[in-house]
Coordinates of C-alpha atoms in Angstrom, one line a residue:
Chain A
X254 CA 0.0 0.0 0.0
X255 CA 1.7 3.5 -1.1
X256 CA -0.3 5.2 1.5
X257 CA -2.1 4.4 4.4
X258 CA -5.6 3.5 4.0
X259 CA -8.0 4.2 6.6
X260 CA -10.0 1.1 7.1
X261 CA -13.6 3.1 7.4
X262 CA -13.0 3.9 3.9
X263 CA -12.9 0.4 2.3
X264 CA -15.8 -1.0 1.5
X265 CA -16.7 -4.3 3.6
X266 CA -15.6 -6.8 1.4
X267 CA -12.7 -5.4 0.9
X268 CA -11.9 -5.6 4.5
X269 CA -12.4 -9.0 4.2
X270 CA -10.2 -9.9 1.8
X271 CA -7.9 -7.7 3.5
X272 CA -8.0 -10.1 6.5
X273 CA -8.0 -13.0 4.8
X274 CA -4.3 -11.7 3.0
X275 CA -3.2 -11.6 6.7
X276 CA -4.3 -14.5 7.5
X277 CA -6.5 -13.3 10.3
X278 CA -9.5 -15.1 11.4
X279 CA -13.4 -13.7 10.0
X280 CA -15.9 -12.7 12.1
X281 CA -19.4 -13.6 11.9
X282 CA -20.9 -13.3 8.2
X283 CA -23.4 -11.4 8.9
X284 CA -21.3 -9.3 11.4
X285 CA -21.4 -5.2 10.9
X286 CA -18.4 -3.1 9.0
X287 CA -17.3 -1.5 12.3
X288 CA -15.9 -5.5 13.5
X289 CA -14.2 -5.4 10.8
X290 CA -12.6 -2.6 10.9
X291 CA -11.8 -3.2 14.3
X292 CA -9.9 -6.2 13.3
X293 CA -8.5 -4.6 10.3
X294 CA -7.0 -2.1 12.6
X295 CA -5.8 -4.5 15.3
X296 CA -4.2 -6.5 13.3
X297 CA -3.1 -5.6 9.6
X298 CA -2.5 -1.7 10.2
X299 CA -0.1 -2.7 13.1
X300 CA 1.9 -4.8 11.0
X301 CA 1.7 -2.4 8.4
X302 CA 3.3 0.2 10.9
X303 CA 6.4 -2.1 12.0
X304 CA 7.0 -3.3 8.3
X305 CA 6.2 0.1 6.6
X306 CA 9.6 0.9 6.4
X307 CA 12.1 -1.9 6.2
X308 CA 9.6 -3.7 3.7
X309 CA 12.1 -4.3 1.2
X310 CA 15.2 -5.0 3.4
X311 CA 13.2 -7.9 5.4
X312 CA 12.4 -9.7 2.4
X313 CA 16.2 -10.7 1.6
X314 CA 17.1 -11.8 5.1
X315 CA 14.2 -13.8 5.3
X316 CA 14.8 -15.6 2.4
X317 CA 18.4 -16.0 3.2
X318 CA 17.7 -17.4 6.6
X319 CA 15.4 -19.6 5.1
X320 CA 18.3 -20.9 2.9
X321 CA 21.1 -21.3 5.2
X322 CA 18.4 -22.4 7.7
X323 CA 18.4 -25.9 6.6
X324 CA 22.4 -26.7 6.6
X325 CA 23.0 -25.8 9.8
X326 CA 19.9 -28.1 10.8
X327 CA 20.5 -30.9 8.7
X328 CA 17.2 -31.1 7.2
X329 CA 18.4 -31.6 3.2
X330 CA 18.3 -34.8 3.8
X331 CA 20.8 -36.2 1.9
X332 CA 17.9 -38.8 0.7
X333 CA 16.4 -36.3 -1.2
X334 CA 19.3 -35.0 -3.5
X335 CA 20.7 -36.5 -6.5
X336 CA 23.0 -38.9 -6.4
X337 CA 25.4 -35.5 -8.6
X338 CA 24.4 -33.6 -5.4
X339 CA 25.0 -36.3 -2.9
X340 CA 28.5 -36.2 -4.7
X341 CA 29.2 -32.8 -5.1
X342 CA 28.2 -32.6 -1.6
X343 CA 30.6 -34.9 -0.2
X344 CA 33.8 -33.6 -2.5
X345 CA 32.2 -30.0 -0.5
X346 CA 33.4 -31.9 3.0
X347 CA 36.8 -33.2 1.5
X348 CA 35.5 -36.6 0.6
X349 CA 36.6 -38.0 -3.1
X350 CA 33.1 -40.3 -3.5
X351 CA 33.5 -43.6 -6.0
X352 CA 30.3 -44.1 -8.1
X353 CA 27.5 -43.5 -6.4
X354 CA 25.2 -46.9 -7.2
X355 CA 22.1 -48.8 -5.7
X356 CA 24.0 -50.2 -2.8
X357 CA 26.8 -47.6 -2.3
X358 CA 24.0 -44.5 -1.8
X359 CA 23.1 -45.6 1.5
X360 CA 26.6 -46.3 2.6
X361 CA 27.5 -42.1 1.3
X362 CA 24.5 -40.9 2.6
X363 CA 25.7 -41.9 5.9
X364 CA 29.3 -40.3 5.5
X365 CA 27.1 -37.1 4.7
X366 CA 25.4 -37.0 7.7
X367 CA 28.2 -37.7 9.8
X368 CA 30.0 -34.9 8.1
X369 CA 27.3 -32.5 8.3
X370 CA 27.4 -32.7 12.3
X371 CA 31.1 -32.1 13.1
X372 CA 31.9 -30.8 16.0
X373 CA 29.6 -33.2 18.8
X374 CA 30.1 -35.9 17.0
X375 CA 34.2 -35.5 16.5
X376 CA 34.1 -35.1 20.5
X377 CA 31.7 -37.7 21.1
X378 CA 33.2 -40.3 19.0
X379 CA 36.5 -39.9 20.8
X380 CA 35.1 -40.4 24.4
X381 CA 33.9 -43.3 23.0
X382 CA 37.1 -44.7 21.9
X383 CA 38.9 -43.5 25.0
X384 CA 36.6 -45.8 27.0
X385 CA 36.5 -48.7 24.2
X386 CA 40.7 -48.5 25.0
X387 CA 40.7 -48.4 28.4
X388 CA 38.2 -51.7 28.5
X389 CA 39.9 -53.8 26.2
X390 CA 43.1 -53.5 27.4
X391 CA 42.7 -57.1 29.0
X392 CA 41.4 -58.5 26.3
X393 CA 44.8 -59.8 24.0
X394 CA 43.0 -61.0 21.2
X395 CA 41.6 -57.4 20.2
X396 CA 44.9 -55.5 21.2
X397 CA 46.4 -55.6 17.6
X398 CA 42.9 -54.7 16.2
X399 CA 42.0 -52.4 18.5
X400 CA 45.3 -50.4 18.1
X401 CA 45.1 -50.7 14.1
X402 CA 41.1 -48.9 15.0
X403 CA 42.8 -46.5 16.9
X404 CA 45.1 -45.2 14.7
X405 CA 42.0 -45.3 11.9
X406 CA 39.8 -43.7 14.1
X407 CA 42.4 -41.0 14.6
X408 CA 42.7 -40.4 11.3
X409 CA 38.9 -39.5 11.0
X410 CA 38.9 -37.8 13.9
X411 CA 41.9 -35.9 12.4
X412 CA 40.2 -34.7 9.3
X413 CA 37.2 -33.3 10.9
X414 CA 38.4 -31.9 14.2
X415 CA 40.4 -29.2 16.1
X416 CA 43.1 -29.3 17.3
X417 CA 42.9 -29.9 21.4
X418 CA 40.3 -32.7 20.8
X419 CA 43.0 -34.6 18.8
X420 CA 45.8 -33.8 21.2
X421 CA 43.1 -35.6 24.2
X422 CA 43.1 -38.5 21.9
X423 CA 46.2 -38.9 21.1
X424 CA 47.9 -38.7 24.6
X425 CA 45.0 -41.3 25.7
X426 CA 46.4 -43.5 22.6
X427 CA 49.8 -43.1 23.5
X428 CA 49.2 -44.3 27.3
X429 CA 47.4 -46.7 25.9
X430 CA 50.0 -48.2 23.4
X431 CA 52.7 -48.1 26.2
X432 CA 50.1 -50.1 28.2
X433 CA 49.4 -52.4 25.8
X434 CA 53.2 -52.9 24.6
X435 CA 54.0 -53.7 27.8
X436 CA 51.7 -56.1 29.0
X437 CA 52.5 -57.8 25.9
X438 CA 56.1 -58.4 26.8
X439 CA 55.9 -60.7 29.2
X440 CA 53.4 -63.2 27.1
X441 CA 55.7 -63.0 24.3
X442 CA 59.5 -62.8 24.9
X443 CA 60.1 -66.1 26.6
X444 CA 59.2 -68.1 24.2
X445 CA 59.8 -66.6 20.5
X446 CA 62.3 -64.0 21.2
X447 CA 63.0 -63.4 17.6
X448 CA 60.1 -63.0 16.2
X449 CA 60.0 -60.2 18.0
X450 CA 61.9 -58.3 15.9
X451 CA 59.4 -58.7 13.0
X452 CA 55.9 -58.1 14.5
X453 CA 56.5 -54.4 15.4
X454 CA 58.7 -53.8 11.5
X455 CA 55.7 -55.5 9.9
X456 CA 53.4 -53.2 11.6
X457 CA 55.6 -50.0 10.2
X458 CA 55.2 -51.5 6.9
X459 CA 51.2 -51.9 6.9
X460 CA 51.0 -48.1 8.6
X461 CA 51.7 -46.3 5.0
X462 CA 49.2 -48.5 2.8
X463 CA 46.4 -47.1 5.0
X464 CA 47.4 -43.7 5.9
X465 CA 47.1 -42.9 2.2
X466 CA 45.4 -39.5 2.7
X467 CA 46.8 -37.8 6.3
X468 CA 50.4 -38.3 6.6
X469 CA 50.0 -35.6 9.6
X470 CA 52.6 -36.0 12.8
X471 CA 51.1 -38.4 14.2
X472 CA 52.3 -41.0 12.0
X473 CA 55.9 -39.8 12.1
X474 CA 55.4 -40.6 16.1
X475 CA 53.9 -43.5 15.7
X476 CA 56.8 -44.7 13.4
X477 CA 59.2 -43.4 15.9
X478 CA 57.7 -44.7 19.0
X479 CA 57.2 -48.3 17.0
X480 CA 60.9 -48.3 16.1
X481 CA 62.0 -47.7 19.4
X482 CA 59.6 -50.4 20.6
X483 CA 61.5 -53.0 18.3
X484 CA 65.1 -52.0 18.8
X485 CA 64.5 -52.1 23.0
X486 CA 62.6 -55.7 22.2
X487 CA 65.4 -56.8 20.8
X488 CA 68.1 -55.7 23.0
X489 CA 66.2 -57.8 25.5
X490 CA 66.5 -61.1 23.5
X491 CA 69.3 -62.6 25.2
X492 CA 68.2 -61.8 28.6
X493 CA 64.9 -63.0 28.2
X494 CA 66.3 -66.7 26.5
X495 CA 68.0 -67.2 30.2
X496 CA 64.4 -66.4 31.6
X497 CA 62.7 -68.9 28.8
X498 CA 61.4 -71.7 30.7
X499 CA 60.3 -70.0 34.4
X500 CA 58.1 -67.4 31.7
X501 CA 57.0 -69.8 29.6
X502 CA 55.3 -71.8 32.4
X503 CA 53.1 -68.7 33.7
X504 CA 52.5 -67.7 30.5
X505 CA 51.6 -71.1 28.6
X506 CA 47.9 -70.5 28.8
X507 CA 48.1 -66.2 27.9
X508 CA 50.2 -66.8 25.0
X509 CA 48.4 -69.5 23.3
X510 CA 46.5 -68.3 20.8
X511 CA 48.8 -65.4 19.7
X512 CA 51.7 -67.7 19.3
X513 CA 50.2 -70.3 17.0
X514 CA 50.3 -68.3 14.0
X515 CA 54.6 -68.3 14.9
X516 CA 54.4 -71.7 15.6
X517 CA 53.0 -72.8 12.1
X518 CA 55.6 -70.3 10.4
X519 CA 58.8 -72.3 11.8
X520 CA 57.3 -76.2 11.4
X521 CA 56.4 -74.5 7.4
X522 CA 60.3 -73.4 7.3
X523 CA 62.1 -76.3 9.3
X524 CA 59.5 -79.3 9.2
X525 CA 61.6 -81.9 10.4
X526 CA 62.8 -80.0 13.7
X527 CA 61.4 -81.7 16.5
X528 CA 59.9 -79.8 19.6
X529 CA 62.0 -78.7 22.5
X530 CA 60.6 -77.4 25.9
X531 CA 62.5 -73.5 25.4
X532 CA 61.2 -73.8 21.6
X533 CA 64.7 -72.5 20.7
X534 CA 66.4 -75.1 17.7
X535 CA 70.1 -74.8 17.0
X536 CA 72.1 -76.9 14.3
X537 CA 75.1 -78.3 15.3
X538 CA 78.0 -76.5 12.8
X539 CA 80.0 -78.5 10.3
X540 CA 83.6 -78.9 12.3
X541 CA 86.3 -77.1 10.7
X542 CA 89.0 -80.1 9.1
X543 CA 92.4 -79.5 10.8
X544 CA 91.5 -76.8 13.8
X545 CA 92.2 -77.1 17.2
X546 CA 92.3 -80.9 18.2
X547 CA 90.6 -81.8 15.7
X548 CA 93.2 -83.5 13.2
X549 CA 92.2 -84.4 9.8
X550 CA 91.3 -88.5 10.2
X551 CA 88.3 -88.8 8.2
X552 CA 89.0 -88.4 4.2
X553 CA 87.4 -85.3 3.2
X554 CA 87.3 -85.1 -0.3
X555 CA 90.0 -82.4 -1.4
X556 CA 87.5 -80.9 -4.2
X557 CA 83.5 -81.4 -4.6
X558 CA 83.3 -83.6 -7.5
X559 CA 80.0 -85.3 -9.1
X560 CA 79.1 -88.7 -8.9
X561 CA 79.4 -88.5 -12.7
X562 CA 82.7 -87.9 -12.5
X563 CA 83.6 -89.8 -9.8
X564 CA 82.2 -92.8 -12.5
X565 CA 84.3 -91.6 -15.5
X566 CA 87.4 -91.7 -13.4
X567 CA 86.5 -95.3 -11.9
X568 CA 85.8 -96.7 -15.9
X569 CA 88.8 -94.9 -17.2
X570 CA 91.1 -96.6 -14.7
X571 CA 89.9 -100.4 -15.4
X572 CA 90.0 -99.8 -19.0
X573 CA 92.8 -100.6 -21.3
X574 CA 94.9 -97.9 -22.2
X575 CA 94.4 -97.1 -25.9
X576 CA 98.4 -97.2 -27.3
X577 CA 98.3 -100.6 -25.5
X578 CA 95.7 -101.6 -27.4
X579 CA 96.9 -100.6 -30.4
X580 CA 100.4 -101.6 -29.6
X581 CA 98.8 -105.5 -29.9
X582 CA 96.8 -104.8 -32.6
X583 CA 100.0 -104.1 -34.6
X584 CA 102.5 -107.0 -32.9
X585 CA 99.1 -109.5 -34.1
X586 CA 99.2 -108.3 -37.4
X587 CA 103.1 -108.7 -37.8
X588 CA 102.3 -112.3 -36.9
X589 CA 99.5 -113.3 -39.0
X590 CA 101.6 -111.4 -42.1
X591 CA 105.0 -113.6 -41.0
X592 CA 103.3 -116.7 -41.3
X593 CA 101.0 -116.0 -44.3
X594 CA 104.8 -114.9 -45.8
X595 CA 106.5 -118.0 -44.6
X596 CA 103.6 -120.6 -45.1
X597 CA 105.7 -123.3 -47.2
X598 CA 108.9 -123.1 -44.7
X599 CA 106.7 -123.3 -42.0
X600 CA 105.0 -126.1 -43.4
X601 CA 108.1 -128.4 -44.1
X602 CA 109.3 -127.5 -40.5
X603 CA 106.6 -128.6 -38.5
X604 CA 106.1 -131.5 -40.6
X605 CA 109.9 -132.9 -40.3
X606 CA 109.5 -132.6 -36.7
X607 CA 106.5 -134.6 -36.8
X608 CA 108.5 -136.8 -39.0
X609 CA 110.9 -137.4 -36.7
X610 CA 108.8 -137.7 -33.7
X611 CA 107.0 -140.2 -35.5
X612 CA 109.5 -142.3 -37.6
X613 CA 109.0 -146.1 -36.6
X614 CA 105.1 -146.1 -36.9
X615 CA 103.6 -144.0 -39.4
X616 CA 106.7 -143.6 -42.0
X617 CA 104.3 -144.4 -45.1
X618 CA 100.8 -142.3 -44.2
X619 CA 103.5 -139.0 -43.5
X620 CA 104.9 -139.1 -46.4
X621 CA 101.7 -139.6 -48.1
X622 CA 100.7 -136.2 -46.5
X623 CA 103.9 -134.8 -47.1
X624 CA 103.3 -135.5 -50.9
X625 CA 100.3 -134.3 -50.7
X626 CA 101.1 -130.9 -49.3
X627 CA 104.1 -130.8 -51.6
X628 CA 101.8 -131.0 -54.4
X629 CA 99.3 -128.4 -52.9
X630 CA 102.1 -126.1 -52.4
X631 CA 103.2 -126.7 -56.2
X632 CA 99.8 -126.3 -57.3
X633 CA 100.0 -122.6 -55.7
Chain B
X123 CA 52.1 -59.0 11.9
X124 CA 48.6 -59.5 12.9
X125 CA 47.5 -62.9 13.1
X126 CA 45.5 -64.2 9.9
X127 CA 43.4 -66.9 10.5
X128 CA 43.4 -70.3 8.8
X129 CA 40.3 -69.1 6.7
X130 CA 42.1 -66.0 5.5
X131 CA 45.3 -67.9 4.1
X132 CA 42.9 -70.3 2.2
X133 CA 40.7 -67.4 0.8
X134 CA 44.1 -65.5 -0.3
X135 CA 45.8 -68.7 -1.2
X136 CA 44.0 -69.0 -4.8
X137 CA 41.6 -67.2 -7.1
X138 CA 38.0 -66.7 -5.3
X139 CA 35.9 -68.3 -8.5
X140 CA 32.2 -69.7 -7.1
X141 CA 33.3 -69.8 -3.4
X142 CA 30.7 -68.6 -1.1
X143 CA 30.1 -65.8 0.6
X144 CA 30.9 -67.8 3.7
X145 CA 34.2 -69.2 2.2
X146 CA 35.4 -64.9 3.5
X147 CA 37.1 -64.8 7.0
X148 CA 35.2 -63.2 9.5
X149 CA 31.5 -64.3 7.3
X150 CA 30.1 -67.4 9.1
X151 CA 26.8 -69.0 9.0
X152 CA 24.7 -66.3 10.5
X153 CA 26.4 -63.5 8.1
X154 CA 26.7 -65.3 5.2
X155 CA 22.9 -66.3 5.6
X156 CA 21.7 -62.5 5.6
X157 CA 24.1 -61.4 3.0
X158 CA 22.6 -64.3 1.0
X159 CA 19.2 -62.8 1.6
X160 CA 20.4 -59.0 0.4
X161 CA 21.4 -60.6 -2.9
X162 CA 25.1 -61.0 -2.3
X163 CA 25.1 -65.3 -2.3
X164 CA 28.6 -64.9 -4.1
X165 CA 32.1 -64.0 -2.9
X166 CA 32.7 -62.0 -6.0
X167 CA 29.6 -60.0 -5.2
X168 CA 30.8 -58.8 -2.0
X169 CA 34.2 -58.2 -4.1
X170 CA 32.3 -56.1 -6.5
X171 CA 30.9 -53.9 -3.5
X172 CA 34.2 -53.9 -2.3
X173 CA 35.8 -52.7 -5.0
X174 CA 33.0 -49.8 -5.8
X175 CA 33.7 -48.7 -2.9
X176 CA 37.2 -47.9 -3.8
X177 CA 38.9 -50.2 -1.5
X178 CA 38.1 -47.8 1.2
X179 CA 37.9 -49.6 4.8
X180 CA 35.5 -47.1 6.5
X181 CA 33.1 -47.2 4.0
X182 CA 33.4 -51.3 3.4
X183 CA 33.4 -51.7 7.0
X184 CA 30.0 -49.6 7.4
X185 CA 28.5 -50.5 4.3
X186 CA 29.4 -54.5 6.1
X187 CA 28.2 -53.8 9.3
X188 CA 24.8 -52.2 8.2
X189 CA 24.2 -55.2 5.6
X190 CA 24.3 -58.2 8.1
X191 CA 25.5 -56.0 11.3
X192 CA 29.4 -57.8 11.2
X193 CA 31.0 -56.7 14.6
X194 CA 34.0 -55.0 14.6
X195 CA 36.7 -57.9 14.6
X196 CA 34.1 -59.5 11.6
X197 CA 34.4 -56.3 9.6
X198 CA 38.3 -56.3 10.2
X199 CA 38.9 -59.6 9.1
X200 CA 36.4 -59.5 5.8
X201 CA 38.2 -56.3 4.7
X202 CA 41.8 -57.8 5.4
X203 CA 41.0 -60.6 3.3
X204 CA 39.7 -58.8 0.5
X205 CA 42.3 -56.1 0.3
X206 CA 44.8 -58.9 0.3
X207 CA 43.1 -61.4 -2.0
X208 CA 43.0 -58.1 -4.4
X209 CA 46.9 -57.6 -3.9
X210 CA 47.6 -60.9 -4.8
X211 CA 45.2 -61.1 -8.3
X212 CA 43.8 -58.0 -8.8

């Protein structure tokens, strides 16, 4: 209304429609002008009177307020955007979102709402924790997991939060881990000693693959508190070997489960080592040939040779030499030439020996046969 | 290292194919039955959901615990064995 209109001047049904604009209830139908132009006046020129002059400027805030209003109470449901706006929502927050399908939407929409209320539920959350650590502390099984969750849930907490509630939860993480480390050295240094070494180094490696995103400090201190961990486990190796069997006996039930895995790994790498009651194996060292009181009296073999070798040599030493061979070959061969040379002399030489060995009996049949030849050896 | 159960080393020992949904460590009867019922009666199914989710433990582990409500050691053991089965073939 440019200018202010008294209400006696409108006719009646424009007073009504007047309070029907404002939403204020009618009177009686059949009720006179003068109500409603009492009503008129109570309510609409009153509201006329405060709004009159920041008309304009009221409309803006409003609608502002009315935007903003429903971030700050969480009421775009993130069921009703898209799934581009339940995206772009989330990349908003710092969260890179994967493909945003049937079953994944519900699992996002989730994240979303736990982003959209930061600050009670950063602080919330890590109370939580703080008492989940202090409970399972007796609980061995869930100490590895429960410190991997730790460090996971830190990472969350880290994105989202200030600063002091991450410095809360990580002292109560440290105390923790100290705990936790030290309780477990009792269970486990008897018995495996050097496997020791390993579990806190394998740990180190598997802390990068999943702190992909926040490489803040407090994986530098976990690194460094870890490493310590593992060079001050070792150092205690040899004392704890002397203290094997009195630990081992207290602790036989505790480290049970925890120790099986170690026990599978050494029967899968030495399988025919029997068990001993420390669990420690050592081999007994080849002795060196010739050291201290220990004269050489067995016959080592000077060089490693093959049993193919060793074969060879053994057939080359039973077999005749080859010149040796041949050496025969050729004397055999003078022989047989001499005598196919010298058949005829040979001939008449046997035979006059036999002649004479054989004079008195048989002169008549040997010289038969010596005619005989004779004329064989003419014929040729 | 953290201790892997037997079920774990088989599941990581070879390439998944038809096994079961109970055939993953930390799924036993009760979980396998009501993942069965959401539609995942495969391994490779929950592998698929797995991998759409990028890999991403928090996200696995809620999207786990809200399909067949896995407790926390059950969550930590089904992730462990897929993100290692995927190291090994994927």
């Amino acid at each position: 209304m440019p200018f202010e209109e008294d209400p006696a001047y409108l006719s009646k049904s424009r007073l009504k429609s007047d309070l029907v604009a404002h939403n204020v209830a009618l009177p009686p139908a059949a009720s006179k002008k003068e109500i409603y132009v009492e009503l008129h006046l109570k309510h609409i020129d009153q509201r006329n009177a405060a709004d009159f002059s920041s008309d304009e400027e009221d409309l803006v805030p409003d609608v502002a307020d009315r935007e903003e209003d429903p971030d700050h109470t969480e009421i775009p449901d993130p069921r009703t955007l898209t799934d581009d706006e339940l995206k772009a929502a989330l990349l908003h927050h710092g969260v890179k979102a994967g493909p945003i399908v049937g079953t994944t939407r519900a699992v996002y929409e989730k994240k979303l709402k736990k982003l959209l209320q930061p600050d009670e539920s950063g602080k919330v959350n890590g109370a939580e924790k703080a008492v989940v650590y202090s409970d399972s502390e007796e609980e061995e099984e869930e100490e590895v997991e429960e410190e991997e969750q730790k460090a996971d849930g830190e990472e969350e907490v880290e994105e989202s939060v200030c600063t002091e509630s991450e410095k809360q939860t990580a002292e109560q993480t440290d105390l923790a881990k100290q705990e936790s480390s030290q309780a477990k050295l009792p269970y486990q240094n008897g018995s495996f000693p050097y496997l020791q070494c390993f579990m806190p180094s394998s740990r180190l490696h598997a802390r990068p693959t999943s702190n992909r995103e926040s490489k803040s400090k407090w994986n530098s201190r976990n690194a460094v508190k870890s490493s310590e961990r593992s060079r001050s486990r070792c150092k205690e190796i040899p004392v704890g070997i002397s203290r094997a069997s009195s630990v081992d006996q207290h602790s036989g039930l505790g480290s049970g489960p925890p120790q099986e895995p170690m026990k599978d790994i050494i029967k899968e790498i030495f399988p025919e080592t029997g068990t001993t009651p420390t669990g420690i194996h050592a081999t007994r060292r080849r002795p060196i040939k010739g050291a201290a009181q220990r004269p050489v009296q067995y016959g080592y073999p000077a060089t490693p040779v093959s049993p193919a070798t060793l074969e060879r040599r053994e057939m080359e030493r039973r077999r005749v030499p080859i010149r040796i061979q041949i050496l025969v070959f050729l004397i055999m061969a003078c022989i047989l030439y001499f005598i196919y040379v010298n058949l005829e002399d040979i001939c008449v030489v046997l035979l006059d020996s036999l002649n004479q060995g054989f004079d008195s009996e048989d002169g008549y049949s040997l010289q038969a046969e010596t005619e005989d030849t004779q004329v064989v050896s003419g014929q040729d | 290292m953290s201790s892997t159960s037997q079920k774990h080393k088989d599941f990581v020992a070879e390439p998944m194919g038809e096994k079961t949904v109970m055939a993953l460590a930390g799924i036993g009867e009760v979980l396998g039955k009501r993942l069965e019922e959401k539609g995942f009666d495969k391994a490779y199914v929950v592998l698929g959901q797995f991998l759409v989710l990028k890999k991403d433990e928090e996200l696995f582990r809620d999207w786990l615990k809200d399909t067949c409500g896995a407790n926390v050691k059950q969550q930590g053991d089904c992730y462990g064995c897929l993100k290692e089965w995927c190291d090994a073939f994927l």
